[in-house]
């Protein structure tokens, strides 16, 4: 599990993105980039509520110990190397020397320890509390060495250390216990530093000149919350902002066709995972053949065309093709109407009406598409629209037959597949596994993969998990829907990653620059 990069390879890794940006144009320093976001931040404690927009914005200022590269493999960040002890119960990190916080203080292992200890205090309600429950205690035997003692061998721990949701490194003592709403962000180690926050108006960040990696080119980044997608796009076209996230698909089609002059885009191809979920623990979908019949009846290409303006790539699993955890050997049901009809008959389906429950304002078009497709194979589907509270309760108690779903994938495959498909402790209080799917063989595979330290053996276990899902079909993975950023053509060098991040290893807002007269 040990990964050590030479000084040359580390330098090359950070130099390549800059070299790729340059091409025939030389990046220019300076200027202010204004970006419209869907939401605004909620508070300035970087260890609390690390989800959605808060997470994206904090990744500009804060960093975890490790990173994930473009293919989904572990890479160094604040830690240069990492390894497990022989028994797999101690994770040892060698931290990068000379890294400075935004206040000029050098980062040491004591700072990383502070962030972990703070997160593990349940009174601080840190988001990473549940993620770090495997941690028993933390040691700092040397200035740049961090030893994390685990309760059990946990190979997925290093993947958790690449996720800012677990924790980011901040100076020791920089956030008081139980202080959920500090008046300013504590110092981080990221490429941008906090400057000002005016709630409901803007958040301003500045370039951090002492950043250990590739330096930011712009002077300032202003983030303006504009909740309505059409209003964001209007602001971009008017020149009130330079860049927007979540550009509306109908406008992106025009940008791609060259109908909106002076506007460019960047695509996060795998940002939104879409899935159809069964209640596999109740009638009628406790019947595996009926689930398989529906899977064969779904035309994924048509689904994406009808619901997402043709954007997106069909998928048969929770990782996209080309990702380190995609399983080539898995064979999920492909669209085959005759096979679907045959399986309906084998399952004993006699024309009963199936309910497809959908939250109002979200998923109606998906439901209508599914309804039309299943009608072709002889299945009756009634769409049940529900308000959010009722819909959420229905999924948790398992009082549904079919529902749409979504989300993203985690760096660790067991974080992605484990909780989703492990037998739920209580079918009336479902959390991650809202399908209610329960299989002893699956539980055994998940349990083995959770503790298997040998990378090759762990990969084999994950392959078995995915292949079994292809047969049991507790859900139908449909596709990955992209997330688009749109920007004025004077914005250069910005590129998002596959998951539509603001900032990622090798790209994002820290690489953007402005080429216009000031």
Short mmCIF file of C-alpha atoms in Angstrom, two decimals:
data_model
loop_
_atom_site.label_atom_id
_atom_site.label_comp_id
_atom_site.label_asym_id
_atom_site.label_seq_id
_atom_site.Cartn_x
_atom_site.Cartn_y
_atom_site.Cartn_z
CA UNK A 1 0.00 0.00 0.00
CA UNK A 2 3.00 2.28 0.21
CA UNK A 3 3.36 5.07 -2.35
CA UNK A 4 6.43 7.30 -2.50
CA UNK A 5 7.05 9.86 -5.24
CA UNK A 6 10.48 11.24 -6.05
CA UNK A 7 11.03 15.00 -6.01
CA UNK A 8 11.25 14.94 -9.80
CA UNK A 9 7.96 13.09 -10.31
CA UNK A 10 6.15 15.35 -7.84
CA UNK A 11 7.45 18.44 -9.58
CA UNK A 12 6.49 17.01 -12.97
CA UNK A 13 2.97 16.19 -11.77
CA UNK A 14 2.32 19.82 -10.89
CA UNK A 15 4.19 21.22 -13.87
CA UNK A 16 2.27 19.27 -16.52
CA UNK A 17 -1.09 21.04 -16.03
CA UNK A 18 0.62 24.42 -16.32
CA UNK A 19 2.49 23.30 -19.45
CA UNK A 20 -0.74 22.00 -20.96
CA UNK A 21 -2.48 25.30 -20.31
CA UNK A 22 0.16 27.37 -22.00
CA UNK A 23 0.00 25.95 -25.51
CA UNK A 24 0.27 28.94 -27.84
CA UNK A 25 -0.93 31.33 -25.10
CA UNK A 26 1.08 32.45 -22.12
CA UNK A 27 -0.94 32.60 -18.87
CA UNK A 28 -1.29 36.08 -17.41
CA UNK A 29 -1.21 36.94 -13.74
CA UNK A 30 -3.63 39.23 -11.99
CA UNK A 31 -7.25 40.26 -12.15
CA UNK A 32 -10.46 39.23 -10.39
CA UNK A 33 -12.56 36.26 -11.46
CA UNK A 34 -16.24 36.37 -10.44
CA UNK A 35 -18.10 33.07 -10.35
CA UNK A 36 -21.81 32.44 -9.75
CA UNK A 37 -22.58 29.42 -7.55
CA UNK A 38 -25.87 27.58 -7.00
CA UNK A 39 -25.73 28.05 -3.24
CA UNK A 40 -23.70 29.94 -0.70
CA UNK A 41 -21.66 28.69 2.22
CA UNK A 42 -23.43 28.10 5.51
CA UNK A 43 -20.67 28.61 8.09
CA UNK A 44 -16.92 29.10 8.44
CA UNK A 45 -15.87 26.04 10.41
CA UNK A 46 -14.11 23.88 7.76
CA UNK A 47 -14.69 20.65 9.69
CA UNK A 48 -18.47 21.00 9.93
CA UNK A 49 -21.06 20.51 7.15
CA UNK A 50 -18.55 19.51 4.49
CA UNK A 51 -21.10 18.76 1.80
CA UNK A 52 -22.43 20.38 -1.37
CA UNK A 53 -21.28 23.96 -2.00
CA UNK A 54 -19.49 24.19 1.34
CA UNK A 55 -17.27 21.28 0.34
CA UNK A 56 -16.53 22.65 -3.12
CA UNK A 57 -15.56 26.08 -1.82
CA UNK A 58 -13.51 24.74 1.07
CA UNK A 59 -11.42 22.68 -1.33
CA UNK A 60 -10.08 25.99 -2.63
CA UNK A 61 -8.71 26.85 0.82
CA UNK A 62 -8.14 23.53 2.58
CA UNK A 63 -6.57 20.19 1.82
CA UNK A 64 -6.69 16.59 3.09
CA UNK A 65 -3.62 14.39 3.47
CA UNK A 66 -3.98 12.55 0.16
CA UNK A 67 -5.58 13.10 -3.24
CA UNK A 68 -7.28 11.12 -5.99
CA UNK A 69 -5.96 11.38 -9.53
CA UNK A 70 -8.07 11.62 -12.67
CA UNK A 71 -8.37 7.80 -12.92
CA UNK A 72 -9.43 7.32 -9.32
CA UNK A 73 -6.09 6.20 -7.84
CA UNK A 74 -4.47 7.55 -4.68
CA UNK A 75 -1.92 10.35 -5.05
CA UNK A 76 0.14 12.46 -2.62
CA UNK A 77 -0.97 15.82 -1.27
CA UNK A 78 -0.04 17.08 2.19
CA UNK A 79 1.40 13.63 2.81
CA UNK A 80 4.23 12.59 0.49
CA UNK A 81 4.03 8.90 1.39
CA UNK A 82 1.75 6.56 3.27
CA UNK A 83 1.81 2.92 4.40
CA UNK A 84 0.18 0.48 6.78
CA UNK A 85 1.95 -1.40 9.55
CA UNK A 86 2.28 -5.14 8.93
CA UNK A 87 -0.91 -5.89 10.85
CA UNK A 88 -2.79 -3.15 8.98
CA UNK A 89 -3.83 -1.40 12.20
CA UNK A 90 -1.53 1.62 12.00
CA UNK A 91 -1.62 4.11 9.12
CA UNK A 92 1.69 5.97 8.84
CA UNK A 93 1.95 9.27 6.94
CA UNK A 94 5.12 11.19 6.11
CA UNK A 95 4.06 14.79 5.69
CA UNK A 96 5.39 17.24 3.15
CA UNK A 97 7.96 19.62 4.67
CA UNK A 98 7.79 23.37 4.26
CA UNK A 99 4.02 23.60 3.75
CA UNK A 100 2.70 26.89 5.11
CA UNK A 101 -0.69 27.80 6.43
CA UNK A 102 -2.27 31.03 5.27
CA UNK A 103 -0.98 32.75 8.45
CA UNK A 104 2.64 31.84 7.59
CA UNK A 105 2.89 29.03 10.17
CA UNK A 106 4.48 25.77 8.98
CA UNK A 107 2.26 22.70 8.93
CA UNK A 108 3.36 19.78 11.14
CA UNK A 109 1.95 16.45 12.25
CA UNK A 110 0.55 18.13 15.38
CA UNK A 111 -1.82 20.13 13.19
CA UNK A 112 -3.10 17.01 11.44
CA UNK A 113 -3.56 15.33 14.81
CA UNK A 114 -5.54 18.32 16.07
CA UNK A 115 -7.92 18.15 13.11
CA UNK A 116 -8.53 14.41 13.64
CA UNK A 117 -9.03 14.76 17.40
CA UNK A 118 -11.40 17.69 16.89
CA UNK A 119 -13.42 15.67 14.36
CA UNK A 120 -13.62 12.66 16.69
CA UNK A 121 -15.17 14.77 19.48
CA UNK A 122 -18.87 14.17 18.84
CA UNK A 123 -19.73 17.42 20.60
CA UNK A 124 -18.16 19.28 17.68
CA UNK A 125 -20.66 17.68 15.24
CA UNK A 126 -17.96 17.44 12.57
CA UNK A 127 -19.05 15.84 9.30
CA UNK A 128 -16.13 13.41 9.39
CA UNK A 129 -17.09 11.96 12.77
CA UNK A 130 -18.69 8.86 11.28
CA UNK A 131 -15.91 8.46 8.70
CA UNK A 132 -13.22 8.45 11.40
CA UNK A 133 -14.96 6.04 13.78
CA UNK A 134 -12.36 3.42 12.85
CA UNK A 135 -9.64 5.59 14.51
CA UNK A 136 -8.53 4.55 17.99
CA UNK A 137 -5.86 7.20 18.65
CA UNK A 138 -3.32 9.41 16.89
CA UNK A 139 0.43 9.82 17.55
CA UNK A 140 3.05 12.29 16.30
CA UNK A 141 6.41 10.59 16.93
CA UNK A 142 8.21 13.12 14.74
CA UNK A 143 7.53 16.62 13.44
CA UNK A 144 6.48 15.35 10.01
CA UNK A 145 5.28 11.83 10.91
CA UNK A 146 1.67 11.03 11.74
CA UNK A 147 0.62 7.62 13.07
CA UNK A 148 -3.08 6.83 13.13
CA UNK A 149 -3.95 3.73 15.16
CA UNK A 150 -7.05 1.97 13.85
CA UNK A 151 -9.47 -0.31 15.69
CA UNK A 152 -9.35 -2.81 12.83
CA UNK A 153 -7.37 -3.22 9.59
CA UNK A 154 -9.11 -0.80 7.21
CA UNK A 155 -7.63 -0.60 3.70
CA UNK A 156 -10.19 2.02 2.72
CA UNK A 157 -8.80 4.43 5.32
CA UNK A 158 -6.31 5.93 2.86
CA UNK A 159 -9.16 6.71 0.47
CA UNK A 160 -10.96 8.50 3.30
CA UNK A 161 -7.83 10.58 3.79
CA UNK A 162 -8.22 11.94 0.24
CA UNK A 163 -11.67 13.32 1.04
CA UNK A 164 -12.09 16.73 2.63
CA UNK A 165 -15.32 15.43 4.16
CA UNK A 166 -13.24 13.41 6.63
CA UNK A 167 -11.16 16.43 7.70
CA UNK A 168 -8.78 19.04 6.34
CA UNK A 169 -5.58 20.07 8.08
CA UNK A 170 -5.80 23.32 10.04
CA UNK A 171 -3.42 24.84 12.63
CA UNK A 172 -3.53 23.32 16.09
CA UNK A 173 -5.98 25.25 18.26
CA UNK A 174 -7.29 27.38 15.39
CA UNK A 175 -10.93 26.38 16.01
CA UNK A 176 -12.41 26.26 19.49
CA UNK A 177 -14.33 23.20 20.58
CA UNK A 178 -18.07 23.42 19.88
CA UNK A 179 -17.61 26.68 17.97
CA UNK A 180 -19.76 25.92 14.95
CA UNK A 181 -19.88 29.50 13.75
CA UNK A 182 -16.47 31.19 13.98
CA UNK A 183 -16.31 34.78 12.70
CA UNK A 184 -13.70 33.92 10.07
CA UNK A 185 -12.23 30.86 8.43
CA UNK A 186 -9.15 29.47 10.20
CA UNK A 187 -5.97 29.30 8.07
CA UNK A 188 -5.69 26.48 5.56
CA UNK A 189 -2.96 25.22 3.24
CA UNK A 190 -4.83 25.56 -0.06
CA UNK A 191 -4.07 27.73 -3.11
CA UNK A 192 -6.59 30.41 -2.06
CA UNK A 193 -7.00 32.14 1.30
CA UNK A 194 -10.07 33.67 2.88
CA UNK A 195 -10.53 37.43 2.51
CA UNK A 196 -14.17 38.38 3.16
CA UNK A 197 -17.68 36.96 3.44
CA UNK A 198 -20.84 39.01 3.09
CA UNK A 199 -23.72 36.54 3.56
CA UNK A 200 -26.13 36.30 0.60
CA UNK A 201 -23.85 38.61 -1.40
CA UNK A 202 -20.36 37.26 -1.96
CA UNK A 203 -17.38 35.34 -0.63
CA UNK A 204 -13.98 36.73 -1.61
CA UNK A 205 -10.79 34.66 -1.70
CA UNK A 206 -7.27 35.81 -2.52
CA UNK A 207 -4.29 34.08 -4.09
CA UNK A 208 -2.01 32.47 -1.49
CA UNK A 209 1.48 33.36 -2.66
CA UNK A 210 3.22 30.85 -0.37
CA UNK A 211 1.23 27.85 -1.58
CA UNK A 212 3.43 24.74 -1.75
CA UNK A 213 2.11 23.66 -5.16
CA UNK A 214 1.34 25.50 -8.39
CA UNK A 215 0.57 29.13 -7.63
CA UNK A 216 -2.78 30.69 -8.50
CA UNK A 217 -2.68 33.16 -11.41
CA UNK A 218 -5.62 35.44 -10.58
CA UNK A 219 -5.43 37.91 -7.68
CA UNK A 220 -8.93 37.38 -6.36
CA UNK A 221 -11.84 34.99 -6.69
CA UNK A 222 -15.31 36.32 -5.94
CA UNK A 223 -18.08 33.74 -5.44
CA UNK A 224 -21.63 35.07 -5.81
CA UNK A 225 -24.62 32.88 -4.89
CA UNK A 226 -27.29 32.92 -7.61
CA UNK A 227 -29.77 30.13 -6.95
CA UNK A 228 -31.78 30.21 -10.17
CA UNK A 229 -30.03 28.57 -13.14
CA UNK A 230 -31.60 30.86 -15.73
CA UNK A 231 -30.61 33.95 -13.74
CA UNK A 232 -27.04 32.62 -13.49
CA UNK A 233 -26.91 32.20 -17.25
CA UNK A 234 -28.36 35.67 -17.81
CA UNK A 235 -25.72 37.16 -15.51
CA UNK A 236 -23.01 35.40 -17.50
CA UNK A 237 -24.30 36.61 -20.85
CA UNK A 238 -24.58 40.17 -19.50
CA UNK A 239 -20.99 40.05 -18.23
CA UNK A 240 -21.99 40.47 -14.58
CA UNK A 241 -20.07 37.29 -13.77
CA UNK A 242 -17.23 35.56 -15.59
CA UNK A 243 -18.05 31.92 -14.87
CA UNK A 244 -21.02 29.91 -13.60
CA UNK A 245 -21.49 26.41 -12.26
CA UNK A 246 -24.41 24.14 -13.18
CA UNK A 247 -25.08 25.79 -16.52
CA UNK A 248 -28.58 24.78 -17.77
CA UNK A 249 -28.47 21.92 -20.29
CA UNK A 250 -30.71 23.75 -22.76
CA UNK A 251 -28.17 26.59 -22.88
CA UNK A 252 -25.22 24.23 -23.13
CA UNK A 253 -26.71 22.78 -26.32
CA UNK A 254 -26.58 26.27 -27.80
CA UNK A 255 -23.02 26.87 -26.59
CA UNK A 256 -21.91 23.59 -28.15
CA UNK A 257 -23.63 24.52 -31.41
CA UNK A 258 -21.76 27.83 -31.48
CA UNK A 259 -24.96 29.88 -31.15
CA UNK A 260 -23.78 31.78 -28.07
CA UNK A 261 -20.71 33.72 -29.14
CA UNK A 262 -18.08 34.48 -26.56
CA UNK A 263 -19.15 31.70 -24.20
CA UNK A 264 -17.16 28.53 -23.51
CA UNK A 265 -17.80 25.51 -21.29
CA UNK A 266 -16.14 22.74 -19.30
CA UNK A 267 -17.82 19.40 -18.69
CA UNK A 268 -17.73 17.18 -15.61
CA UNK A 269 -18.76 14.06 -17.50
CA UNK A 270 -19.56 11.84 -14.49
CA UNK A 271 -20.89 14.42 -12.04
CA UNK A 272 -24.40 13.00 -11.62
CA UNK A 273 -25.12 9.30 -11.22
CA UNK A 274 -28.71 8.29 -12.04
CA UNK A 275 -30.28 5.04 -10.91
CA UNK A 276 -33.67 3.34 -10.58
CA UNK A 277 -34.10 1.63 -7.20
CA UNK A 278 -36.37 -1.22 -6.25
CA UNK A 279 -37.76 -2.07 -2.84
CA UNK A 280 -36.05 -5.45 -3.01
CA UNK A 281 -37.38 -6.46 0.41
CA UNK A 282 -41.07 -6.04 -0.35
CA UNK A 283 -43.68 -6.95 -2.93
CA UNK A 284 -43.59 -7.13 -5.84
CA UNK A 285 -39.84 -6.60 -6.29
CA UNK A 286 -38.71 -9.14 -3.76
CA UNK A 287 -39.04 -11.31 -6.87
CA UNK A 288 -35.62 -11.16 -8.56
CA UNK A 289 -36.97 -12.14 -11.98
CA UNK A 290 -39.34 -9.18 -11.91
CA UNK A 291 -36.41 -6.85 -11.16
CA UNK A 292 -34.48 -8.40 -14.02
CA UNK A 293 -37.46 -7.96 -16.36
CA UNK A 294 -37.59 -4.23 -15.62
CA UNK A 295 -33.81 -3.97 -16.12
CA UNK A 296 -34.10 -5.53 -19.58
CA UNK A 297 -37.03 -3.23 -20.36
CA UNK A 298 -35.14 0.02 -19.73
CA UNK A 299 -33.56 1.74 -22.74
CA UNK A 300 -30.84 3.84 -21.11
CA UNK A 301 -29.94 5.84 -24.20
CA UNK A 302 -33.56 6.87 -24.66
CA UNK A 303 -33.81 7.66 -20.93
CA UNK A 304 -30.91 10.12 -21.17
CA UNK A 305 -32.15 11.61 -24.41
CA UNK A 306 -35.63 12.22 -23.02
CA UNK A 307 -34.67 13.50 -19.59
CA UNK A 308 -31.28 15.20 -19.96
CA UNK A 309 -31.30 16.70 -23.45
CA UNK A 310 -29.27 13.75 -24.68
CA UNK A 311 -26.37 14.49 -22.32
CA UNK A 312 -24.81 11.70 -20.33
CA UNK A 313 -23.32 8.26 -20.79
CA UNK A 314 -25.22 5.02 -20.06
CA UNK A 315 -23.71 2.90 -17.32
CA UNK A 316 -24.29 -0.49 -15.74
CA UNK A 317 -22.49 0.17 -12.47
CA UNK A 318 -21.62 2.87 -9.95
CA UNK A 319 -18.22 3.76 -11.45
CA UNK A 320 -17.77 5.07 -15.00
CA UNK A 321 -15.71 3.34 -17.65
CA UNK A 322 -12.01 4.15 -17.34
CA UNK A 323 -12.18 4.48 -13.55
CA UNK A 324 -9.87 2.36 -11.42
CA UNK A 325 -12.88 0.56 -9.87
CA UNK A 326 -14.89 -0.08 -13.03
CA UNK A 327 -15.38 -3.83 -13.55
CA UNK A 328 -15.14 -4.78 -17.23
CA UNK A 329 -16.16 -8.39 -16.66
CA UNK A 330 -19.58 -7.58 -15.15
CA UNK A 331 -22.54 -8.28 -17.43
CA UNK A 332 -25.64 -6.34 -16.43
CA UNK A 333 -28.98 -6.72 -18.24
CA UNK A 334 -28.96 -4.77 -21.53
CA UNK A 335 -32.07 -3.44 -23.26
CA UNK A 336 -33.93 -6.45 -24.71
CA UNK A 337 -37.71 -6.20 -24.89
CA UNK A 338 -38.30 -9.87 -25.75
CA UNK A 339 -36.15 -11.00 -22.84
CA UNK A 340 -38.00 -8.54 -20.59
CA UNK A 341 -41.40 -9.92 -21.65
CA UNK A 342 -40.26 -13.50 -21.10
CA UNK A 343 -39.00 -12.70 -17.61
CA UNK A 344 -42.26 -10.92 -16.75
CA UNK A 345 -44.09 -14.13 -17.57
CA UNK A 346 -41.61 -16.25 -15.56
CA UNK A 347 -42.00 -13.86 -12.62
CA UNK A 348 -45.76 -14.39 -12.61
CA UNK A 349 -46.65 -10.80 -13.42
CA UNK A 350 -50.35 -10.49 -14.29
CA UNK A 351 -50.82 -6.82 -15.14
CA UNK A 352 -50.71 -5.44 -11.60
CA UNK A 353 -50.08 -1.68 -11.35
CA UNK A 354 -46.59 -0.77 -10.16
CA UNK A 355 -46.02 2.51 -8.31
CA UNK A 356 -43.09 4.75 -9.21
CA UNK A 357 -42.77 7.26 -6.33
CA UNK A 358 -41.21 10.62 -7.14
CA UNK A 359 -40.49 13.78 -5.18
CA UNK A 360 -42.42 16.78 -6.52
CA UNK A 361 -40.21 19.02 -8.66
CA UNK A 362 -37.53 16.38 -9.07
CA UNK A 363 -37.61 13.28 -11.24
CA UNK A 364 -40.99 13.61 -12.92
CA UNK A 365 -39.51 13.41 -16.42
CA UNK A 366 -37.49 10.35 -15.44
CA UNK A 367 -40.66 8.72 -14.12
CA UNK A 368 -42.63 9.48 -17.28
CA UNK A 369 -39.85 7.98 -19.41
CA UNK A 370 -39.74 4.81 -17.31
CA UNK A 371 -43.53 4.57 -17.40
CA UNK A 372 -43.55 4.74 -21.21
CA UNK A 373 -40.74 2.22 -21.61
CA UNK A 374 -42.25 -0.37 -19.28
CA UNK A 375 -45.63 -0.01 -20.98
CA UNK A 376 -43.98 -1.45 -24.11
CA UNK A 377 -43.18 -4.69 -22.31
CA UNK A 378 -46.70 -4.96 -20.84
CA UNK A 379 -46.14 -3.46 -17.39
CA UNK A 380 -48.49 -0.90 -15.89
CA UNK A 381 -46.79 1.92 -13.96
CA UNK A 382 -48.51 4.67 -11.97
CA UNK A 383 -46.48 7.75 -11.01
CA UNK A 384 -46.95 8.87 -7.42
CA UNK A 385 -45.87 12.51 -6.82
CA UNK A 386 -45.00 13.34 -3.22
CA UNK A 387 -43.79 16.31 -1.18
CA UNK A 388 -40.23 16.04 0.13
CA UNK A 389 -40.90 15.09 3.76
CA UNK A 390 -43.31 12.29 2.88
CA UNK A 391 -41.04 11.05 0.08
CA UNK A 392 -37.99 10.96 2.37
CA UNK A 393 -39.90 9.06 5.08
CA UNK A 394 -41.25 6.60 2.51
CA UNK A 395 -37.74 5.69 1.35
CA UNK A 396 -36.46 5.22 4.88
CA UNK A 397 -39.34 2.99 5.93
CA UNK A 398 -39.36 1.00 2.68
CA UNK A 399 -42.97 1.87 1.83
CA UNK A 400 -42.37 2.12 -1.91
CA UNK A 401 -41.97 -0.10 -4.96
CA UNK A 402 -39.72 1.91 -7.30
CA UNK A 403 -37.99 5.28 -6.90
CA UNK A 404 -35.38 7.27 -8.84
CA UNK A 405 -32.01 7.90 -7.24
CA UNK A 406 -28.72 9.68 -7.74
CA UNK A 407 -25.51 10.83 -6.14
CA UNK A 408 -21.82 10.40 -6.80
CA UNK A 409 -19.15 7.77 -6.20
CA UNK A 410 -16.63 7.63 -3.39
CA UNK A 411 -12.88 7.10 -3.87
CA UNK A 412 -13.13 3.84 -1.90
CA UNK A 413 -15.31 1.16 -3.55
CA UNK A 414 -16.45 -0.19 -0.20
CA UNK A 415 -17.66 3.27 0.78
CA UNK A 416 -19.62 3.19 -2.49
CA UNK A 417 -20.93 -0.39 -2.36
CA UNK A 418 -20.69 -1.36 1.30
CA UNK A 419 -23.47 0.53 3.04
CA UNK A 420 -25.61 0.57 -0.10
CA UNK A 421 -25.86 -3.23 -0.30
CA UNK A 422 -25.13 -4.58 3.16
CA UNK A 423 -28.15 -6.09 4.91
CA UNK A 424 -29.95 -3.25 6.73
CA UNK A 425 -30.25 -3.66 10.49
CA UNK A 426 -33.87 -2.50 10.41
CA UNK A 427 -36.01 -2.52 7.26
CA UNK A 428 -38.27 0.15 8.78
CA UNK A 429 -35.31 2.46 9.46
CA UNK A 430 -33.24 2.29 6.30
CA UNK A 431 -30.34 4.71 5.88
CA UNK A 432 -27.87 4.11 3.05
CA UNK A 433 -29.41 0.83 1.85
CA UNK A 434 -32.86 2.10 0.98
CA UNK A 435 -33.49 -0.82 -1.41
CA UNK A 436 -33.59 -3.15 1.58
CA UNK A 437 -31.49 -5.65 -0.41
CA UNK A 438 -30.07 -8.38 1.83
CA UNK A 439 -27.91 -11.32 0.78
CA UNK A 440 -25.56 -13.30 3.02
CA UNK A 441 -23.02 -13.88 0.26
CA UNK A 442 -22.93 -10.14 -0.48
CA UNK A 443 -22.43 -9.34 3.19
CA UNK A 444 -19.55 -11.78 3.30
CA UNK A 445 -17.90 -10.23 0.22
CA UNK A 446 -18.28 -6.71 1.60
CA UNK A 447 -16.89 -7.75 4.98
CA UNK A 448 -13.87 -9.43 3.38
CA UNK A 449 -13.13 -6.44 1.13
CA UNK A 450 -13.33 -4.04 4.08
CA UNK A 451 -10.34 -5.67 5.78
CA UNK A 452 -8.32 -7.08 2.86
CA UNK A 453 -4.97 -5.26 2.71
CA UNK A 454 -3.67 -7.01 -0.40
CA UNK A 455 -4.60 -4.70 -3.30
CA UNK A 456 -4.97 -7.51 -5.85
CA UNK A 457 -7.17 -9.64 -3.60
CA UNK A 458 -9.28 -6.61 -2.69
CA UNK A 459 -9.84 -5.82 -6.35
CA UNK A 460 -11.01 -9.41 -6.93
CA UNK A 461 -13.52 -9.08 -4.09
CA UNK A 462 -14.87 -5.83 -5.54
CA UNK A 463 -15.25 -7.54 -8.92
CA UNK A 464 -17.30 -10.29 -7.27
CA UNK A 465 -19.51 -7.68 -5.57
CA UNK A 466 -20.24 -5.91 -8.86
CA UNK A 467 -20.84 -9.17 -10.75
CA UNK A 468 -23.32 -10.29 -8.11
CA UNK A 469 -25.17 -6.98 -8.34
CA UNK A 470 -25.44 -7.55 -12.09
CA UNK A 471 -27.39 -10.74 -11.40
CA UNK A 472 -29.42 -9.72 -8.35
CA UNK A 473 -30.33 -6.24 -9.68
CA UNK A 474 -31.45 -4.44 -6.49
CA UNK A 475 -31.15 -1.29 -8.60
CA UNK A 476 -30.69 -0.34 -12.26
CA UNK A 477 -27.71 1.97 -12.85
CA UNK A 478 -28.84 4.12 -15.77
CA UNK A 479 -26.17 6.68 -16.53
CA UNK A 480 -23.78 9.43 -15.55
CA UNK A 481 -25.12 12.89 -16.29
CA UNK A 482 -22.61 15.71 -16.80
CA UNK A 483 -22.30 18.94 -14.91
CA UNK A 484 -21.35 21.98 -16.96
CA UNK A 485 -19.49 25.16 -16.16
CA UNK A 486 -19.95 28.03 -18.62
CA UNK A 487 -17.63 31.01 -18.85
CA UNK A 488 -16.74 34.09 -20.88
CA UNK A 489 -14.15 33.40 -23.56
CA UNK A 490 -11.55 35.59 -21.82
CA UNK A 491 -11.46 33.03 -18.98
CA UNK A 492 -8.60 30.67 -19.79
CA UNK A 493 -7.12 27.57 -18.22
CA UNK A 494 -10.22 26.47 -16.31
CA UNK A 495 -11.17 22.81 -16.57
CA UNK A 496 -13.26 20.76 -14.19
CA UNK A 497 -12.72 17.06 -13.47
CA UNK A 498 -15.01 14.10 -14.18
CA UNK A 499 -17.12 14.86 -11.10
CA UNK A 500 -17.56 18.55 -11.83
CA UNK A 501 -15.34 19.86 -9.02
CA UNK A 502 -14.33 23.49 -8.50
CA UNK A 503 -10.84 22.34 -7.58
CA UNK A 504 -9.00 19.05 -8.14
CA UNK A 505 -5.53 17.58 -8.40
CA UNK A 506 -4.14 19.15 -11.57
CA UNK A 507 -6.89 21.61 -12.43
CA UNK A 508 -9.82 23.79 -11.47
CA UNK A 509 -10.13 27.41 -10.38
CA UNK A 510 -6.54 27.59 -9.17
CA UNK A 511 -5.43 27.14 -12.80
CA UNK A 512 -7.74 29.77 -14.32
CA UNK A 513 -6.49 33.08 -15.70
CA UNK A 514 -7.98 36.11 -17.39
CA UNK A 515 -7.08 37.39 -20.84
CA UNK A 516 -8.84 40.71 -21.34
CA UNK A 517 -8.10 44.40 -21.12
CA UNK A 518 -8.42 45.72 -17.61
#
